[in-house]
Coordinates of C-alpha atoms in Angstrom, one line a residue:
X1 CA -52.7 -25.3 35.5
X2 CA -50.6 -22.6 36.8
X3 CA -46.6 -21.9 35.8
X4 CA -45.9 -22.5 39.6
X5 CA -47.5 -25.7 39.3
X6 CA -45.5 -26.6 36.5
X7 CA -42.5 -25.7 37.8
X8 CA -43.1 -28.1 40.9
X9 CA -44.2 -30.6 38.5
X10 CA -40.7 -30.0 36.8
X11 CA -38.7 -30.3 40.2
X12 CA -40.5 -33.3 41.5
X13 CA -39.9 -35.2 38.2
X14 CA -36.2 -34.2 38.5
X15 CA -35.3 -34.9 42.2
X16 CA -37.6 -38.3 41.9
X17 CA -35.6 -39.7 38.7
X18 CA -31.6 -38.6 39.9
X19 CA -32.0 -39.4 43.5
X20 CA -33.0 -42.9 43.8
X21 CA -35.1 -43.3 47.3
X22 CA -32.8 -45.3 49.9
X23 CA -35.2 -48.4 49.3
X24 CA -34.6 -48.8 45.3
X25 CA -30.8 -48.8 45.5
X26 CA -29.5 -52.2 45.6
X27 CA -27.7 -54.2 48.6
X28 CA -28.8 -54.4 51.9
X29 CA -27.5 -54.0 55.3
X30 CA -27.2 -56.1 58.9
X31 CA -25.9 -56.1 62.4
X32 CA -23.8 -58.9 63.3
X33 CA -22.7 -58.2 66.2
X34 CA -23.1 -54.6 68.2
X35 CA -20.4 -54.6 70.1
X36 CA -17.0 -56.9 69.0
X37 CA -15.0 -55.7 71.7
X38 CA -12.3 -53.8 70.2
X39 CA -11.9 -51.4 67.4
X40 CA -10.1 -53.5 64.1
X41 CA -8.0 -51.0 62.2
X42 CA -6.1 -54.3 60.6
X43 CA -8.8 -57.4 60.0
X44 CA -8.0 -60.5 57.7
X45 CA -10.4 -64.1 56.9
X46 CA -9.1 -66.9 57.4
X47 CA -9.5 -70.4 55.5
X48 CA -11.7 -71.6 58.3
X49 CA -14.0 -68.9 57.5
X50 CA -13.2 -67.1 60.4
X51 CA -11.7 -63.3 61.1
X52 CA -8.6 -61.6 62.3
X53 CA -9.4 -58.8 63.9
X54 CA -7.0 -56.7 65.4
X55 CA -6.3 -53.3 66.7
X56 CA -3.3 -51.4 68.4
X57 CA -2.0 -51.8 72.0
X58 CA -1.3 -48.5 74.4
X59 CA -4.8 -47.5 73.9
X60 CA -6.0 -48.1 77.7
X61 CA -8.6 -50.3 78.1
X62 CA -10.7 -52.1 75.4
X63 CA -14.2 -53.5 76.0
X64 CA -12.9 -57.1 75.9
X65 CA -10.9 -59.0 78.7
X66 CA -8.9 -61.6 78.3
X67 CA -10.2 -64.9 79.8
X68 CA -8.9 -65.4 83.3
X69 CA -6.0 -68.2 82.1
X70 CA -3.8 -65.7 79.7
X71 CA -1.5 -63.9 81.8
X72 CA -1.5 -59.8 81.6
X73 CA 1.0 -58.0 79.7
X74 CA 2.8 -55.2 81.7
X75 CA 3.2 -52.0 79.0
X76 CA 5.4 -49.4 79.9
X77 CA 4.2 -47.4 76.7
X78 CA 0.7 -47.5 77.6
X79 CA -0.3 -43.9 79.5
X80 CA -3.2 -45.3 81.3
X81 CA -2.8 -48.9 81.9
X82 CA 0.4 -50.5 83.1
X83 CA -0.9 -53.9 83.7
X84 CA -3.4 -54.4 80.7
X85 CA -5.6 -57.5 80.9
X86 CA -7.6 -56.6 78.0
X87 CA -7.3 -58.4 74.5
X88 CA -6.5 -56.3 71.4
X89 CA -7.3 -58.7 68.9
X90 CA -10.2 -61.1 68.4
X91 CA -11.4 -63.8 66.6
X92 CA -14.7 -63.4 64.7
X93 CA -16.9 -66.1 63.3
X94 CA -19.4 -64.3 61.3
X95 CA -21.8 -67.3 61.0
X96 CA -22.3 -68.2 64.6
X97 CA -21.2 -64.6 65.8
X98 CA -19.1 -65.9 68.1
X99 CA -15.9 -63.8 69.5
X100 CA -13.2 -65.5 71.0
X101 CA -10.0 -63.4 72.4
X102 CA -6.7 -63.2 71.1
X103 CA -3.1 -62.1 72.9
X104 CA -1.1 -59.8 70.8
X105 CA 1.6 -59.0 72.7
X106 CA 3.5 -56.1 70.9
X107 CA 2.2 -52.8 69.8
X108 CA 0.5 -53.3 66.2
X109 CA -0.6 -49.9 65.6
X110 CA -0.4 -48.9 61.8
X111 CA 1.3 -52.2 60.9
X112 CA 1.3 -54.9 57.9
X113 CA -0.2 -58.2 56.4
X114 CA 0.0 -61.1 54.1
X115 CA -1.0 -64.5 54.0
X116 CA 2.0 -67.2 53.8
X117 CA 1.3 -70.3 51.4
X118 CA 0.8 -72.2 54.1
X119 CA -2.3 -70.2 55.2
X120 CA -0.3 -68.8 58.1
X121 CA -0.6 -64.6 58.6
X122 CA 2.5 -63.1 59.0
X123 CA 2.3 -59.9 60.6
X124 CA 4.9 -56.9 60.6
X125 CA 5.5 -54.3 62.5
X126 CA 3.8 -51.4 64.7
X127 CA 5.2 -48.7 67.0
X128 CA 7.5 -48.4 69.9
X129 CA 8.0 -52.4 71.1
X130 CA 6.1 -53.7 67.8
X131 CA 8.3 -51.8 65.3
X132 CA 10.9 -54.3 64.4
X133 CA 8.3 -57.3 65.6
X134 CA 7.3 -60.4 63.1
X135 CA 4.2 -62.1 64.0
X136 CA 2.8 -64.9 63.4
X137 CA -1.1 -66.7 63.2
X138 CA -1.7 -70.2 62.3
X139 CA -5.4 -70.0 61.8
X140 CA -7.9 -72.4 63.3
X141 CA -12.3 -72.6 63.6
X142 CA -13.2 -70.8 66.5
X143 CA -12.9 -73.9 69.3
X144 CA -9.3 -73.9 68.3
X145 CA -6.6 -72.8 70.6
X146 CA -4.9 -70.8 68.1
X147 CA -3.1 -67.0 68.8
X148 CA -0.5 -64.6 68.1
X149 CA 3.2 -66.0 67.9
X150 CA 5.9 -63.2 68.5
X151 CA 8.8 -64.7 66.6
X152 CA 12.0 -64.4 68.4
X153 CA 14.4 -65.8 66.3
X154 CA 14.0 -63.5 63.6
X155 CA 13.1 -59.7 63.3
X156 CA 13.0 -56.5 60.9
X157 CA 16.1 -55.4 59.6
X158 CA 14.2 -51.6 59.8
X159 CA 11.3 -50.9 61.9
X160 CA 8.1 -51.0 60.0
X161 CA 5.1 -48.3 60.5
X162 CA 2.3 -47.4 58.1
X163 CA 4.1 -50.1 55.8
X164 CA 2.9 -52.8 52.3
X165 CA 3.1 -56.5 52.2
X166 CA 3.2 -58.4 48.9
X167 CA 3.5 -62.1 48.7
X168 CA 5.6 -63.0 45.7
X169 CA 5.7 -65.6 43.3
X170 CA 7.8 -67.4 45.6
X171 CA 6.3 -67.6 48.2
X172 CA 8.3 -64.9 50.2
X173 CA 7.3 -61.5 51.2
X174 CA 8.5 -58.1 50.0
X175 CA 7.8 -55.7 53.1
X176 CA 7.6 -52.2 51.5
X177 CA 8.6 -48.5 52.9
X178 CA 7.1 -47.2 56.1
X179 CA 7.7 -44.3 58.0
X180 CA 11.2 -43.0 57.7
X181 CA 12.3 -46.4 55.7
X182 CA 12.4 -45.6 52.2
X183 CA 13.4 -48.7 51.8
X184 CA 12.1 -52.6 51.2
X185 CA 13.4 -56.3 52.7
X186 CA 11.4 -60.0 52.7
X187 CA 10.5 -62.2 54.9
X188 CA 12.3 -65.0 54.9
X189 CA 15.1 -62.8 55.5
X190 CA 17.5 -62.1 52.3
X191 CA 21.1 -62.1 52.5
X192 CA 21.9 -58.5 51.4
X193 CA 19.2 -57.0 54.0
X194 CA 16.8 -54.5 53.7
X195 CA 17.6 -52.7 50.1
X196 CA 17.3 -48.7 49.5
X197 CA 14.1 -47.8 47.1
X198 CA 14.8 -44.0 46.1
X199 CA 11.5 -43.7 44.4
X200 CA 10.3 -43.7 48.2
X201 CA 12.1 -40.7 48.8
X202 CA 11.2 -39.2 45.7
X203 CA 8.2 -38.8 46.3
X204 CA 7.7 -37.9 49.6
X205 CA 6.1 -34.3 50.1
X206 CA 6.0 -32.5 53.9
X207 CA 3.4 -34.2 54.9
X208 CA 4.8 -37.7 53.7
X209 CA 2.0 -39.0 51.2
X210 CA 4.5 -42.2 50.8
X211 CA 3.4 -44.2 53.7
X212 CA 0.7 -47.7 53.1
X213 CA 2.4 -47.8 49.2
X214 CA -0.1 -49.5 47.1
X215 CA 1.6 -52.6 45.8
X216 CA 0.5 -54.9 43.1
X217 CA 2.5 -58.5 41.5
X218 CA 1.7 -58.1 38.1
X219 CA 1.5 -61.2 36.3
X220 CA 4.8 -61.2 34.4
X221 CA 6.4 -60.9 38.4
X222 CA 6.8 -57.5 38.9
X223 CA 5.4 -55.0 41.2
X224 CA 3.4 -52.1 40.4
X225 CA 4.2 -49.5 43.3
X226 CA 2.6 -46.6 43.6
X227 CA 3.4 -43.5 46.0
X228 CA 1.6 -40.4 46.1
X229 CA 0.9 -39.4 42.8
X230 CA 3.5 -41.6 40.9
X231 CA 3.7 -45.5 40.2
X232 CA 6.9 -47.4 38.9
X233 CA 7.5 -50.9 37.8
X234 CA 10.0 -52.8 40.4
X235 CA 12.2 -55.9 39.6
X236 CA 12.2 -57.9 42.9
X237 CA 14.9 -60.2 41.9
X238 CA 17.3 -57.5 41.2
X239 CA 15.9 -54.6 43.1
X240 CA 16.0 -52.8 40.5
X241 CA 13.3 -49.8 39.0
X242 CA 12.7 -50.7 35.4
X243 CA 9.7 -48.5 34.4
X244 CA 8.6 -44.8 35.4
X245 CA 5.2 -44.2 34.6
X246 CA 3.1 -41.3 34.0
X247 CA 2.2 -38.9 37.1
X248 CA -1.6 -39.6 38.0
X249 CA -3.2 -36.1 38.2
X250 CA -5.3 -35.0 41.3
X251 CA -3.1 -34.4 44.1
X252 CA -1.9 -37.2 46.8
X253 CA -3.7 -40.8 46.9
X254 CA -1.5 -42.5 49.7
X255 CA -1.5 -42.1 53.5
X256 CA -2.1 -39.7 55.1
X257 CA -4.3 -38.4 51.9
X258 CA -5.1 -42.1 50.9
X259 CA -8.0 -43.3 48.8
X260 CA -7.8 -47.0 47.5
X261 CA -6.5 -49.0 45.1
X262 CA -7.4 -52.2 43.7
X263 CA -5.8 -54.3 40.5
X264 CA -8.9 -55.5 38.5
X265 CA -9.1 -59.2 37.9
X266 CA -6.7 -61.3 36.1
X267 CA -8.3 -63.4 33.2
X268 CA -7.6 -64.5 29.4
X269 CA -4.1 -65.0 28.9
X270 CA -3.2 -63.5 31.9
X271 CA -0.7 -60.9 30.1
X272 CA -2.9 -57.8 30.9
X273 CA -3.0 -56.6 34.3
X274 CA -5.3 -53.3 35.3
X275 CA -4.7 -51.1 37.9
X276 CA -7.4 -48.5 39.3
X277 CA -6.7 -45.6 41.9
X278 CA -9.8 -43.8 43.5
X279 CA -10.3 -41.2 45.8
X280 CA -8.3 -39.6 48.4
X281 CA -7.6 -36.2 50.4
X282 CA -6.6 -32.8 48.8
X283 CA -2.8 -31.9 49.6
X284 CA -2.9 -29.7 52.3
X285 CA -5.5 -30.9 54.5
X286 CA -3.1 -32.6 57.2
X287 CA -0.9 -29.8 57.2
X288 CA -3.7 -27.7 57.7
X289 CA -6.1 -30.3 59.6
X290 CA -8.9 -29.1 57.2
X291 CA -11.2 -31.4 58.2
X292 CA -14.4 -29.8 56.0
X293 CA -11.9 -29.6 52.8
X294 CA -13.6 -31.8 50.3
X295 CA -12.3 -35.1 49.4
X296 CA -11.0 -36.4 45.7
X297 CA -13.8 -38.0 43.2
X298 CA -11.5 -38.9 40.7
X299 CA -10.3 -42.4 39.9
X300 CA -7.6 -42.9 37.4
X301 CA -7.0 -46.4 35.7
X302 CA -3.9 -47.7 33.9
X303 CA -2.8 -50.8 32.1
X304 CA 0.3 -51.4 34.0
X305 CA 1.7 -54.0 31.5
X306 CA 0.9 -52.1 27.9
X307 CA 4.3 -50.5 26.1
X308 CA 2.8 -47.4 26.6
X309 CA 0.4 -47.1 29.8
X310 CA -1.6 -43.6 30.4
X311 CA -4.3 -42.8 32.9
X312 CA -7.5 -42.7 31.8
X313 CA -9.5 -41.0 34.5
X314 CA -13.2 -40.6 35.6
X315 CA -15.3 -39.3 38.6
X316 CA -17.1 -41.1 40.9
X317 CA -20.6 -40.2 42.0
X318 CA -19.0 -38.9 45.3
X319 CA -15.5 -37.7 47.1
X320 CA -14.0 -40.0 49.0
X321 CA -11.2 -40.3 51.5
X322 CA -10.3 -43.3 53.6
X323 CA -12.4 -45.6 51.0
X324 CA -11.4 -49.4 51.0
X325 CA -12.0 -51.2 47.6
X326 CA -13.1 -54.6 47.7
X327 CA -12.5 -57.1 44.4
X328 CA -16.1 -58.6 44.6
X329 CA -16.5 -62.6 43.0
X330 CA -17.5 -61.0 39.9
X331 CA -14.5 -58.8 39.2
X332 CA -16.3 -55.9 39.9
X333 CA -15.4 -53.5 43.2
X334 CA -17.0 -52.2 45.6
X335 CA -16.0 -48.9 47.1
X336 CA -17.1 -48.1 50.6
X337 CA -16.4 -46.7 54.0
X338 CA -14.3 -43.6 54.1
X339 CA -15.5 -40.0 54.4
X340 CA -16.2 -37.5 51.5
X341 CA -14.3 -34.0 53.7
X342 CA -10.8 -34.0 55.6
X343 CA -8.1 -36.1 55.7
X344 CA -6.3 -39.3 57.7
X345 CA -6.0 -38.6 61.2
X346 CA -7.0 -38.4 64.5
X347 CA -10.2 -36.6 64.5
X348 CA -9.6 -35.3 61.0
X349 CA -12.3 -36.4 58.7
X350 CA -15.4 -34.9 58.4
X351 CA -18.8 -35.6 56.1
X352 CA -18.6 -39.8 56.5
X353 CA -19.6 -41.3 53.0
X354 CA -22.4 -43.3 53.8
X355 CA -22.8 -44.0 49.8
X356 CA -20.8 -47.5 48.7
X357 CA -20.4 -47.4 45.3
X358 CA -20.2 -50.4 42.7
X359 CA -17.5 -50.2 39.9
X360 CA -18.1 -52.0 37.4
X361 CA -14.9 -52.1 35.1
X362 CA -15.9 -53.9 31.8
X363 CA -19.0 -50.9 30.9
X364 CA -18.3 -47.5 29.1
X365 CA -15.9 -44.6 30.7
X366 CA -18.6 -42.7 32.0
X367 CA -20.7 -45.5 32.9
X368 CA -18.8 -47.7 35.4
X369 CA -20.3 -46.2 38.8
X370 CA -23.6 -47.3 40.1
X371 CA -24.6 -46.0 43.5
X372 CA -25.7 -48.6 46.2
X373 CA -27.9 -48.3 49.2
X374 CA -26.3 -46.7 51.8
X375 CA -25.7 -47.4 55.6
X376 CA -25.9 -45.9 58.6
X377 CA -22.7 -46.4 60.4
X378 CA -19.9 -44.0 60.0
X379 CA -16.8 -45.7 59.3
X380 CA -13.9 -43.8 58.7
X381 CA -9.9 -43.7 59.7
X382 CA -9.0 -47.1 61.2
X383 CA -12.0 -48.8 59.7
X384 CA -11.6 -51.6 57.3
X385 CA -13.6 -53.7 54.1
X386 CA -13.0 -57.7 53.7
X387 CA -14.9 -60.2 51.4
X388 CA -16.3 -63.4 53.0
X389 CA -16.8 -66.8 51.7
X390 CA -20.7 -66.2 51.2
X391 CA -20.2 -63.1 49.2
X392 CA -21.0 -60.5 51.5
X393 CA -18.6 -57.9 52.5
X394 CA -17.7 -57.7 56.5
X395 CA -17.5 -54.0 57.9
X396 CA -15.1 -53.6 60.7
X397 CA -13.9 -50.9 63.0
X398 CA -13.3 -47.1 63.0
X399 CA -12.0 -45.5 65.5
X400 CA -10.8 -41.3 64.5
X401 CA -9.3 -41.2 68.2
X402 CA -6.0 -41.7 69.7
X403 CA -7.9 -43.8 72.9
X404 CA -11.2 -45.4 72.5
X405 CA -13.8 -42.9 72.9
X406 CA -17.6 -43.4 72.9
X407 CA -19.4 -39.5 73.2
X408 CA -18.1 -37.9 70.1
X409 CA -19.3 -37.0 66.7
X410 CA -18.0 -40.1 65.5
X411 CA -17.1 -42.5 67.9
X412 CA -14.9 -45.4 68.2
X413 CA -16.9 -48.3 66.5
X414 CA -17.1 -51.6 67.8
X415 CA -20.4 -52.5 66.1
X416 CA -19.3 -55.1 63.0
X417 CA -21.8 -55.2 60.0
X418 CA -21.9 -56.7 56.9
X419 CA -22.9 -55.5 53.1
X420 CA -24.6 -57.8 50.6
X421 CA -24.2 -56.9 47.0
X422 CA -27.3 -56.8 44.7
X423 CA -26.5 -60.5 43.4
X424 CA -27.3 -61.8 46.9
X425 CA -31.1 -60.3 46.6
X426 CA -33.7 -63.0 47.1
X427 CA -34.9 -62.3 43.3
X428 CA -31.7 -64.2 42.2
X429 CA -31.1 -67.2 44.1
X430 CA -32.5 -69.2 42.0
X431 CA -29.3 -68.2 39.5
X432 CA -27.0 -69.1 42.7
X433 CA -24.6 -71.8 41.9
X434 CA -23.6 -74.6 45.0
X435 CA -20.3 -75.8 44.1
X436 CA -20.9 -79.4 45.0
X437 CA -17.2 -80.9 44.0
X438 CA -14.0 -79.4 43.5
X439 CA -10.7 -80.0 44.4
X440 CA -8.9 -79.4 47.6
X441 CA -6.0 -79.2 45.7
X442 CA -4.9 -77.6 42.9
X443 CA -1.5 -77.1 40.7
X444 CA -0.5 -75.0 38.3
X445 CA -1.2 -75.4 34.7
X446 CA -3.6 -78.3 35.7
X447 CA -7.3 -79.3 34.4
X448 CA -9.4 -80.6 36.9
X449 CA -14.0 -80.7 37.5
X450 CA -15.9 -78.5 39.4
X451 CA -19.4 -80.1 39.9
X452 CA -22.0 -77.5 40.3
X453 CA -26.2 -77.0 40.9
X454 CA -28.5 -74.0 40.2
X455 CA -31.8 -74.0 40.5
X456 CA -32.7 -72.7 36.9
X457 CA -31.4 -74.1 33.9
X458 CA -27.7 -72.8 33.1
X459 CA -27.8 -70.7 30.3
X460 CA -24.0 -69.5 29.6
X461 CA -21.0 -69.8 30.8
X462 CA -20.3 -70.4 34.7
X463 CA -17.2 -68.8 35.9
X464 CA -15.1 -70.2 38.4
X465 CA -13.2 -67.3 40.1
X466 CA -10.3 -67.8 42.6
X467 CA -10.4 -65.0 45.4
X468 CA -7.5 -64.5 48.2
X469 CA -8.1 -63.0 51.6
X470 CA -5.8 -59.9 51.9
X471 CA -4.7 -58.0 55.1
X472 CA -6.9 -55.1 55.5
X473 CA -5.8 -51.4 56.9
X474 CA -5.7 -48.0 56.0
X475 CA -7.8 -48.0 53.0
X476 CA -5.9 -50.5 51.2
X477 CA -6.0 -54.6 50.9
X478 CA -2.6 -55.9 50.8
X479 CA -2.4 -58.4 48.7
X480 CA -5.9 -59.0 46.9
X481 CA -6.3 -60.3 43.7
X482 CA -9.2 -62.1 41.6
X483 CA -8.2 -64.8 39.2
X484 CA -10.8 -65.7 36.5
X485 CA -9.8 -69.1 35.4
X486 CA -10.1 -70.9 31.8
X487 CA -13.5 -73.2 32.1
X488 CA -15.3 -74.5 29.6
X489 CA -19.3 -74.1 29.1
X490 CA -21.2 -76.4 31.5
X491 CA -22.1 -79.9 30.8
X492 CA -25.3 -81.4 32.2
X493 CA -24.3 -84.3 34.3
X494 CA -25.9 -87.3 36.3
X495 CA -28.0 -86.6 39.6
X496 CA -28.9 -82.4 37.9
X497 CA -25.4 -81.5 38.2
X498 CA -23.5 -79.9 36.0
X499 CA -19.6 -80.1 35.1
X500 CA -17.2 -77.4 34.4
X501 CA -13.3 -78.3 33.0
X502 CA -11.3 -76.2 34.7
X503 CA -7.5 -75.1 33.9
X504 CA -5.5 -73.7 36.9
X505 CA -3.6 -70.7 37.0
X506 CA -0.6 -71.0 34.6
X507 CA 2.2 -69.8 37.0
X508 CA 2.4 -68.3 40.3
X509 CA 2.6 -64.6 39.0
X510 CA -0.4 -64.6 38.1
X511 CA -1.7 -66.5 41.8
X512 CA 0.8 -67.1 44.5
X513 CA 1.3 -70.2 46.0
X514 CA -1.5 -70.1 49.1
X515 CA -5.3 -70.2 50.0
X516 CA -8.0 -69.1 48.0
X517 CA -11.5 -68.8 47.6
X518 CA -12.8 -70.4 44.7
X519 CA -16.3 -69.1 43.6
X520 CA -19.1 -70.4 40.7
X521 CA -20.8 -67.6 39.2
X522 CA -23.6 -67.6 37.4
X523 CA -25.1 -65.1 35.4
X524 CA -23.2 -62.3 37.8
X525 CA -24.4 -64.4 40.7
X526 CA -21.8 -66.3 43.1
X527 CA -21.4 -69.3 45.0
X528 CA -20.3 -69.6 48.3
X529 CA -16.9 -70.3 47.9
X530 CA -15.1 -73.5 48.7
X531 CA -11.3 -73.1 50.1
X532 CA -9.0 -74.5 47.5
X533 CA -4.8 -75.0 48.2
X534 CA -3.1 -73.7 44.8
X535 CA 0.5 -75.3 45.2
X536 CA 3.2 -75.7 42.5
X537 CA 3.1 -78.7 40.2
X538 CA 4.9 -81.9 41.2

């Protein structure tokens, strides 16, 4: 036994035990569909369990037409196609696969999102004829006749591009920043306008880093808004910043150096409210178009609502740029997409970061990382990270060129996949809850059943988990939030179900009024959701 021997001995053992093979890490991977028809940089799910998908305009020609009945637009804007008879949006059902076209008829490139309350998607802004546009999208299943609706009797007080939607307590939007509008306004309308926001300004460098703001309603009603490297606390009843806080180190997290941000999931009281921010590109690299510069790791995490929040930061296992971070039923995130060298950009990314990663926020510092089997499809700038109803997470578009563009490194991506977490493996469905009864309806501050089965005897408590569909773009949900409600432990009932007393959420801070996903999970393992309509009490 020779000391070369034992020094291969020594390596195998090592590169065995801290690089997992591809087939022990946990999730798995499928096709559902290869080719979607267009590229969705902006994608949302809808209540009927279908999907928004939905790209720019005066990109030329996509690879789906609109049917024969919708009239053509005529777009001056567009360099290569006048008449454009091709649809820009889509909608997706991921059960049956079927793709049905949309009409948008305004440029949407680099625009915003939210849900209303009453399930419509309100949609804000773009470039050149979309840039003081409102839309609108009343949702239906996939034989519906449902599509876009330009409003015309109401429009942006300043044109919107790489802008943040928040729905408020009220029900109302805020619509935050954007290029060259340091500045925020609501939908409904206000009477004073769109209203100045310094901070905005503040923090803009010379190669912006203020654009997509990551906003978050806390539940005491304010907003968490963060910008670059710095975050304040925003009163948006007065307009008014009432709280600086501390500068997160590691250069610029927002667009166009933008990681992700997510805030972790409401439960207890309600009174706490976490905020991480992960990833992004090093300042510099759009200046420079440094498109091999490596990518952040770091993640910081604050408690937005303590007296006196710091960052606590950590690494994850890789860099990551143009990462979207998805609240999972469980409360933990998954981080994935995005590329680990370069910047946002046309053609500016580099190294795609094929890793998802799960974060897991209630283990150690240090610990909260696990790596996950890894995919094959690049998806980088303009691609985009949604939850379904089922559990699985729906991966959408990416497209790093100005038109669509097929024979290139990394081409524009019309294949749509989806990503099951480890708690859909086949080892744990008998732990899979079936939510068998629960309320269509629900108000705030009220206690109502949800009925449940499992195949295996409960042991523990079952959580029931509200989940909202956010607008997806840029790295960054607008809008998402994960509320774990009050239950009690499970109580066997007749016919082997089992019942779980429920209280709602207590005000609309901590869930606005709308849509959600409600999900049983047991022993880390959810349901498929049922749709639930959360509106104020009588």
């Amino acid at each position: 036994f020779t000391m070369s021997c034992l020094w291969l001995c020594l390596w195998l053992f090592t590169s065995c035990t801290t690089i997992p093979a591809r087939a022990q890490l946990p999730g798995t991977w499928e096709l559902l569909v290869p080719n979607a028809g267009i590229a969705s940089m902006h994608t949302a799910v809808t209540r009927f369990n279908t999907v928004v998908l939905l790209d720019r305009t005066d990109i030329g020609p996509t690879r789906k037409l609109l049917p024969p009945n919708h009239h053509c637009r005529y777009d001056r804007h567009d360099a290569v196609l006048k008449r454009d008879c091709y649809a820009h949006s889509v909608l997706f059902d991921p059960q049956t696969k079927q793709i049905r076209p949309l009409k948008i008829q305004t440029d949407t490139w680099c625009s915003s999102g939210q849900f209303l309350p009453d399930g419509s998607l309100l949609q804000t802004g773009g470039d050149l004829d979309g840039f003081k546009k409102i839309r609108k999208f009343d949702p239906c299943d996939l034989n519906g006749l449902c599509d876009w609706v330009e409003l015309d009797d109401v429009a942006l007080v300043y044109g919107r591009w790489y802008a943040t939607n928040q729905v408020l307590q009220d029900g109302t939007v805020i619509i935050v920043g954007g290029r060259g509008a340091n500045n925020v306004e609501y939908y409904p309308p206000r009477e004073n306008g769109a209203v100045s926001f310094q901070f905005l300004a503040d923090v803009e460098d010379n190669q912006m880093d203020n654009l997509y703001p990551y906003v978050h309603l806390l539940p005491n009603g304010q907003l968490f808004i963060f910008a670059n490297n710095r975050a304040v606390l925003y009163d948006h009843q007065t307009d008014k910043v009432v709280r600086d806080y501390p500068t997160l180190n590691g250069g610029p997290r927002n667009y166009p150096s933008a990681g992700s941000s997510a805030m972790l999931a409401l439960e207890g009281d309600f009174s706490t409210a976490v905020i991480v921010v992960c990833g992004g590109a090093q300042y510099g690299a759009f200046i420079d178009k440094a498109i091999d510069t490596p990518a952040h790791g770091s993640c910081g995490r604050i408690v937005a609502t303590a007296p006196d929040p710091v960052w606590e930061m950590e690494d994850m296992p890789f860099g990551r740029v143009m990462g979207d971070m998805v609240m999972l039923p469980t409360g933990e995130v998954l981080i994935i997409n995005g590329a680990q060298a370069g910047t946002q950009g046309f053609e500016m990314g580099s190294n795609p970061c094929l890793y998802p990663v799960l974060y897991r926020p209630d283990q150690p510092l240090g610990l909260r990382f696990m790596t996950l089997n890894p995919g094959t499809v690049p998806r980088m700038y303009h691609s985009t990270a949604n939850l379904l109803h089922d559990g699985r997470v729906l991966l959408a578009g990416s497209n790093p060129h100005y038109f669509y563009k097929f024979e290139a490194e990394f081409p524009t991506e019309l294949r749509i996949e989806a990503f099951s977490p480890e708690y859909l493996s086949p080892d744990r469905a008998n732990l899979r809850p079936e939510i068998v009864d629960i309320p269509e309806v629900l108000r705030y501050g009220g206690v109502f059943n949800v009925y449940v089965t499992v195949a295996l005897q409960i042991v523990g408590i079952v959580e029931v988990n509200l989940g909202n569909a956010p607008f997806a773009t840029h790295s960054f949900s607008q809008g998402q939030r994960l509320v774990k409600l009050t239950v009690t432990p499970s109580v066997p009932d007749v016919n082997g179900r089992y019942r779980i007393v429920c209280t709602a959420p207590s005000n609309a801070a901590v869930a606005p009024p709308g849509y959600y996903m409600a999900f049983a999970v047991n022993q880390g393992v959810p349901s498929v959701a049922r749709w639930i309509h959360l509106l104020p009490s009588l």
